[in-house]
C-alpha atoms as one frame of an Amber mdcrd trajectory, in Angstrom:
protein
 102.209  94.605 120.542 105.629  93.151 120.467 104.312  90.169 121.048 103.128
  89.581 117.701 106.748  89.793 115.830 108.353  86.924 114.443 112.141  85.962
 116.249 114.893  84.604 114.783 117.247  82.012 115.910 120.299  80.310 113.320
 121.893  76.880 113.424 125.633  75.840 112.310 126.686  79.150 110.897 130.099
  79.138 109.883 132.865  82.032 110.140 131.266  83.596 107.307 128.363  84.479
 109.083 130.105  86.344 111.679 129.984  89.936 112.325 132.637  91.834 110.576
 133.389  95.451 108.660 131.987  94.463 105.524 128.910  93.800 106.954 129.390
  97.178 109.007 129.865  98.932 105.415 127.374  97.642 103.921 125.081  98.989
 106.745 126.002 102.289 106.777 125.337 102.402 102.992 121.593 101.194 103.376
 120.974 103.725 106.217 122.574 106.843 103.990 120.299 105.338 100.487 116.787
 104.636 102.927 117.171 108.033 104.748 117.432 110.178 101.447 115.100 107.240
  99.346 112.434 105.690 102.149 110.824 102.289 101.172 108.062 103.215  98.461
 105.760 100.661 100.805 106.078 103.471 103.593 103.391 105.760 101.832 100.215
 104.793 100.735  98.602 102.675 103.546  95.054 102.193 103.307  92.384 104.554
 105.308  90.510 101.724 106.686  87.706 103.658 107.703  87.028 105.576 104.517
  87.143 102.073 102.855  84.764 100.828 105.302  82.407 102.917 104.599  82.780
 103.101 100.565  82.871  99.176 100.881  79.430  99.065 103.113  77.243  98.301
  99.788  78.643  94.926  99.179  78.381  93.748 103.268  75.926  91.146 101.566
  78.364  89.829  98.770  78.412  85.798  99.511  81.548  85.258  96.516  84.342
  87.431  95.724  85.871  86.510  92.174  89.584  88.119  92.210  91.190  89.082
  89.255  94.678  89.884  89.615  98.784  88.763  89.246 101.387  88.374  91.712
 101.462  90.795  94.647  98.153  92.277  93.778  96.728  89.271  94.621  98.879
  86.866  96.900  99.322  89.718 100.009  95.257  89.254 100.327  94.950  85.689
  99.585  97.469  85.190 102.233  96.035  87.133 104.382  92.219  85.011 103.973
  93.928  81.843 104.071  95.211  82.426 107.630  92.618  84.204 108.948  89.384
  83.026 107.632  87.689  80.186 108.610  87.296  77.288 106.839  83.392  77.197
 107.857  83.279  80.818 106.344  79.632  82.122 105.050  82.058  84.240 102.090
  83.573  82.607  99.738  87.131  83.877  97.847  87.982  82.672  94.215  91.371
  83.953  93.045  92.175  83.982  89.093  95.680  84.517  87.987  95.104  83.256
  84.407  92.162  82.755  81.564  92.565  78.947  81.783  88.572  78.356  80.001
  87.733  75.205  82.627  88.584  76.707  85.561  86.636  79.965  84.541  83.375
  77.941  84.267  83.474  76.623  87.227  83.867  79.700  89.522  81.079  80.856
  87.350  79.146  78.116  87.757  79.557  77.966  91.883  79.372  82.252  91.745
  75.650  83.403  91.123  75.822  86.752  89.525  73.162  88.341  92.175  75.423
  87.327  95.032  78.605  87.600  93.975  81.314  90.525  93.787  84.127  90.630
  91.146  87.027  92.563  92.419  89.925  93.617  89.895  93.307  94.388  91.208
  95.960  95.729  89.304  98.643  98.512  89.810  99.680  98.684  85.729  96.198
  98.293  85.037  97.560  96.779  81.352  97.530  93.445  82.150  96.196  91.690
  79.185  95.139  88.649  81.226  93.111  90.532  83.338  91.280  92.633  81.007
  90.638  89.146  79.153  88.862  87.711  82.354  87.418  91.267  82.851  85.473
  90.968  79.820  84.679  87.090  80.353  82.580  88.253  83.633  80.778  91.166
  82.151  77.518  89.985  83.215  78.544  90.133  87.094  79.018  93.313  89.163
  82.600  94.571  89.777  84.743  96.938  91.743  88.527  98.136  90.418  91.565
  98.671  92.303  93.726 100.359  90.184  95.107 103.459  88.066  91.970 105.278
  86.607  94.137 106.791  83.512  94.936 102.618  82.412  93.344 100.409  80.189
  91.681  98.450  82.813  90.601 102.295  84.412  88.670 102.785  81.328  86.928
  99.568  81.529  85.852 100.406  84.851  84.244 103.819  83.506  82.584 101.458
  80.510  81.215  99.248  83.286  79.758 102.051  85.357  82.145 100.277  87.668
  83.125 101.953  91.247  86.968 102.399  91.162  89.399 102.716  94.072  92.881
 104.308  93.244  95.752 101.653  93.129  98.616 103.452  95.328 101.762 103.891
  93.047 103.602 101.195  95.113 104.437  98.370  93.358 102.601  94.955  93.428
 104.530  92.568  95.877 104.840  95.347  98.604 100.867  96.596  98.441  99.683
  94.515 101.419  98.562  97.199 103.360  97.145  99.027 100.796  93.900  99.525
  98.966  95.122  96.802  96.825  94.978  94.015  99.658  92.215  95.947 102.156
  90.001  96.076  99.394  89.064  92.484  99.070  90.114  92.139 103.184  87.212
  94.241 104.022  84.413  93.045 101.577  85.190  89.174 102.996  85.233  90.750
 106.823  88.579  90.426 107.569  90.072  92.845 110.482  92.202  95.051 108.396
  92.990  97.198 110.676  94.156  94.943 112.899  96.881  93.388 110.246  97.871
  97.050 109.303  98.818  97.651 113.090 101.097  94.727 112.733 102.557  96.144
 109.161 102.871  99.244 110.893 104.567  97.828 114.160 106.767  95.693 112.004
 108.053  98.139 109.800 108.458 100.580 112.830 110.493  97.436 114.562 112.654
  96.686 111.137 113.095 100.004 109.816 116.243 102.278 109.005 116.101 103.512
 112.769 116.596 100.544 114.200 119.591  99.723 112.156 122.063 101.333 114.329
 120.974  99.284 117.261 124.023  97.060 118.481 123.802  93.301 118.153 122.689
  90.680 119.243 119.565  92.747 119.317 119.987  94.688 116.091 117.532  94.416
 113.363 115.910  91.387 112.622 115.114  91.992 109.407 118.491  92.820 108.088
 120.559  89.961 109.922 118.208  87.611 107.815 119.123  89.004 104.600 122.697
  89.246 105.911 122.916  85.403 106.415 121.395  84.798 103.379 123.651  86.734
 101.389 126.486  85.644 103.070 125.325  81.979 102.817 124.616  82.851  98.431
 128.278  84.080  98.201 129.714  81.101  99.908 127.699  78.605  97.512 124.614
  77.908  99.189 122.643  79.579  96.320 118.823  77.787  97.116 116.571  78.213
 100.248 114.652  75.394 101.482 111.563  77.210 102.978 109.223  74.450 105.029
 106.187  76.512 106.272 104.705  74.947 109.049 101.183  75.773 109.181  98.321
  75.282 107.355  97.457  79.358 108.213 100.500  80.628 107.002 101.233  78.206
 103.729 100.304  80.761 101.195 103.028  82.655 102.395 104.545  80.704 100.474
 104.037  82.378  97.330 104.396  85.946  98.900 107.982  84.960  99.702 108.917
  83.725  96.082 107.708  86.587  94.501 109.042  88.808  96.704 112.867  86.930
  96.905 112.970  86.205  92.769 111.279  89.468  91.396 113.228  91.827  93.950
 116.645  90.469  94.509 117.123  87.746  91.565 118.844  90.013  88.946 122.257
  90.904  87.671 123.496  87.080  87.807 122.627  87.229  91.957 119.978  86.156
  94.342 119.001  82.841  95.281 116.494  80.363  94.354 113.815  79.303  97.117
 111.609  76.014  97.553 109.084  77.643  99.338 106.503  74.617 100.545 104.193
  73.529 102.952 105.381  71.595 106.357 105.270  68.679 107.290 104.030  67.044
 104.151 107.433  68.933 102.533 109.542  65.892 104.638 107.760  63.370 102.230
 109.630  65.189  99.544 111.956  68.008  99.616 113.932  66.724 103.121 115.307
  64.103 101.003 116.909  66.947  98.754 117.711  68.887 101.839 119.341  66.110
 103.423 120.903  64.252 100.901 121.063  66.324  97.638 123.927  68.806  96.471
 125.109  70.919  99.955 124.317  73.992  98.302 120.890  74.551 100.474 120.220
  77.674 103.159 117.493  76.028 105.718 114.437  78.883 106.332 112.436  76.909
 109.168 109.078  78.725 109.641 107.297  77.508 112.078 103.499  78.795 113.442
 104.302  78.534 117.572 100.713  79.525 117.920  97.203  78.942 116.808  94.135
  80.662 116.181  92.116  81.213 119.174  89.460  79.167 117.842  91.947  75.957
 116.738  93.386  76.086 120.586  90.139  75.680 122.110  89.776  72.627 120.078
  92.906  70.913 120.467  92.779  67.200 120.252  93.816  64.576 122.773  94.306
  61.505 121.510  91.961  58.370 123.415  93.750  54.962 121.689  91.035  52.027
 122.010  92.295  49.334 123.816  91.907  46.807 121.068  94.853  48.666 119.331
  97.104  49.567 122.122  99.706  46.870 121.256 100.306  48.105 117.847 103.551
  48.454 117.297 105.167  51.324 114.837 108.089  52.603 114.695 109.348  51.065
 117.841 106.324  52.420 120.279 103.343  50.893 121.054 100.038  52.878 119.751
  98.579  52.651 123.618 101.995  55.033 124.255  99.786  57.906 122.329  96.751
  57.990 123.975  95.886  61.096 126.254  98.504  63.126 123.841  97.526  66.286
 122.774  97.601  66.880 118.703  99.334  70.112 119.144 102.140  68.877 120.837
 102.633  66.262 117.695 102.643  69.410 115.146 105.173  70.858 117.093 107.396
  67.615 117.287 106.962  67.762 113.531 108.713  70.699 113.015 111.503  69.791
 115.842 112.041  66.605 114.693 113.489  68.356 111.028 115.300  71.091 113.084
 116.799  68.457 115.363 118.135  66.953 112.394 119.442  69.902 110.823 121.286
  70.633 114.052 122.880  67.073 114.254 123.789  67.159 110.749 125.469  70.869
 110.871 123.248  72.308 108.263 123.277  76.120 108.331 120.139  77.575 108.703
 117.818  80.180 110.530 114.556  79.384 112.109 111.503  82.064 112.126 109.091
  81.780 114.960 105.546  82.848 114.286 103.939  83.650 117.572 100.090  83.472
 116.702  97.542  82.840 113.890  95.847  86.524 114.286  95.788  89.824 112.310
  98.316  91.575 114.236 100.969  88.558 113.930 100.000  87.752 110.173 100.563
  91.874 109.545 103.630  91.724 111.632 105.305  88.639 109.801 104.108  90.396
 106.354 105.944  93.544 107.066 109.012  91.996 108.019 108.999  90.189 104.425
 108.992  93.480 103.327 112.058  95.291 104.843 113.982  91.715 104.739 113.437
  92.334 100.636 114.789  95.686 100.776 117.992  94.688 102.850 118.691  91.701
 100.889 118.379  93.899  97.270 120.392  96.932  97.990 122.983  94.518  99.851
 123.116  92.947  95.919 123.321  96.482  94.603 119.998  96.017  92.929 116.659
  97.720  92.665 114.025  96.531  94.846 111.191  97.552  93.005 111.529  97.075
  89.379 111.076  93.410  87.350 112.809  94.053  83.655 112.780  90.790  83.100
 109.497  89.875  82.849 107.912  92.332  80.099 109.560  90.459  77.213 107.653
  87.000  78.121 104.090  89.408  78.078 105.093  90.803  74.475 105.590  87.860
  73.036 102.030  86.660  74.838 100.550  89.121  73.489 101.343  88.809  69.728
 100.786  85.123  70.222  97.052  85.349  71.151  96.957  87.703  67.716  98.784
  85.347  65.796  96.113  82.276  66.326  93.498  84.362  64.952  94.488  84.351
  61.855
């Protein structure tokens, strides 16, 4: 199983980055707070064969509508983005908001008698959700979340089935009910991804801690570097995700960097965005903007099993073999394998992030398969943790972002009358 967890390797870290006591301190207080407070995301992992079984009466669902915000949502979605197939029989719709047009038109692709709609939410007072909730009543619908809520209630006024939301909160419920919920009904292997969440949090947890470097804990030298690089004025992440599987990570990481970690004047800013296409934009500010940039390469080293079997070699017709661009002739391409220009891609950034003496840390994803997505998901999760308590802040909580739902709220009452 170790084969499916991400590694680590940093470029051009100054002096800063070094070991030293401070970072020794700052150790030993995580490992004293996580052994008398454990992660909350340690308790309430889904029982994947209960579910299975619950979940068997919608094995012929053809479109699941979600309804859901933030982590109740984006743990699944990236989970179906890198593992199901384009060519997939299921269709997912996701709906974060109650934006009218875009409504229609999952309804209008979504026939009620073969569709599923699936409501996620941990509060289960989101007023956004209840608002789509009621837009779908015709179509038949399954809850994930706190049967005492609001949105509970609804579920009993549907004659709804209702799954118990773990008390865990949103952006660390990936291997929950929350995200196996949806996983299972569009076929997904959950199991599978909760033996890498489990082998990754095993891997980055308090334990391992106290292992000497340069083996120590992954998961913690990460947020390490990244505080270390935030206190010595490199304040924003540039994040390029390379891999159309993983890209939806993308979000997963925001949420969980800003939400946990981006309170009491700290925590850094991240441009989390799909690679390569992110060197037709955001290398530019990388490169040549304000220095004030951490470099988080990901990169996917592997494929799915399905995508290697199907790599592309290149055959150049002769007709266009004296092409020239960019100094080579076209003809110079032909017999090269596709795979081997992704991964030049990637290098090609790196390389010049080396030459230019950017600090930065590279993450190497060793496969596109349940085990390695679980794996890479629960080392988000303890990285989070580290990088909050070394800020002296919560992990958990958000008080930042109730005020903006108040005043949505009396808004939406406001323009009725």
């Amino acid at each position: 199983m170790q084969q499916f967890l991400p590694t680590v390797e940093y470029l051009n870290l100054p002096t800063w980055a070094k070991a030293s006591s401070d970072k020794e301190s700052a150790k030993a207080k995580i490992i004293s707070e996580l052994r008398q407070n454990p992660p909350s995301f340690l308790s309430g992992q889904a029982d994947v064969a209960e579910l299975t079984r619950e979940l068997a009466e919608y094995s012929s669902v053809k479109n699941l509508i979600l309804i859901g915000n933030g982590g109740s949502v984006w743990s699944f979605m990236a989970f179906a983005k890198a593992l199901l197939p384009l060519a997939t029989l299921k269709q997912v719709y996701a709906l974060t908001d109650m934006e009218p047009g875009y409504l229609q038109e999952v309804m209008g692709e979504c026939p009620v008698e073969s569709s599923l709609v699936v409501v996620v939410s941990k509060s289960g007072s989101t007023i956004g959700v209840i608002e789509n909730l009621i837009a779908l009543s015709q179509y038949q619908k399954l809850f994930v979340t706190d049967p005492s809520s609001p949105i509970g209630q609804l579920a009993e006024y549907y004659q709804a089935a209702l799954i118990e939301h773990p008390v865990v909160g949103g952006r660390y419920t990936a291997f929950t009910n929350s995200a196996a919920v949806p996983s299972l009904v569009m076929g997904l292997e959950f199991e599978k991804i909760l033996a890498g969440g489990r082998l990754a949090y095993q891997e980055y947890g308090v334990d391992s801690l106290t292992e000497p470097e340069p083996e120590g804990n992954a998961a913690f030298e990460l947020a390490w570097i990244i505080y270390q690089a935030e206190l010595n004025g490199l304040t924003e992440i540039f994040a390029p995700i390379y891999s159309n599987y993983y890209e939806t990570f993308a979000l997963v990481l925001t949420q969980l960097i800003h939400e946990s970690f981006g309170k009491a004047g700290q925590g850094p800013t991240i441009l989390a965005v799909k690679a390569p296409e992110s060197q037709h934009h955001t290398n530019q500010r990388y490169f040549g903007g304000r220095a004030n940039m951490f470099g988080l390469f990901i990169v996917a080293e592997g494929q799915t099993e399905s995508s290697l079997k199907r790599d592309i070699k290149l055959e150049v017709p002769s007709e266009i073999a004296d092409i020239e661009c960019r100094g080579v002739k076209l003809g110079q391409f032909d017999g090269l394998n596709l795979s081997q220009s992704f991964a030049a891609e990637s290098a090609g950034t790196i390389g010049d992030a080396m030459s230019k003496n950017k600090p930065a840390a590279v993450v190497r994803l060793p496969a596109v398969n349940p085990e390695a997505v679980g794996a890479w998901m629960g080392f988000l999760h303890y990285f989070t943790v580290y990088s909050s308590l070394l800020r002296g802040v919560d992990p958990y909580d958000q008080p930042q972002v109730e005020d903006s739902k108040a005043i949505s709220v009396k808004l939406r009452l406001e323009t009725m009358q």
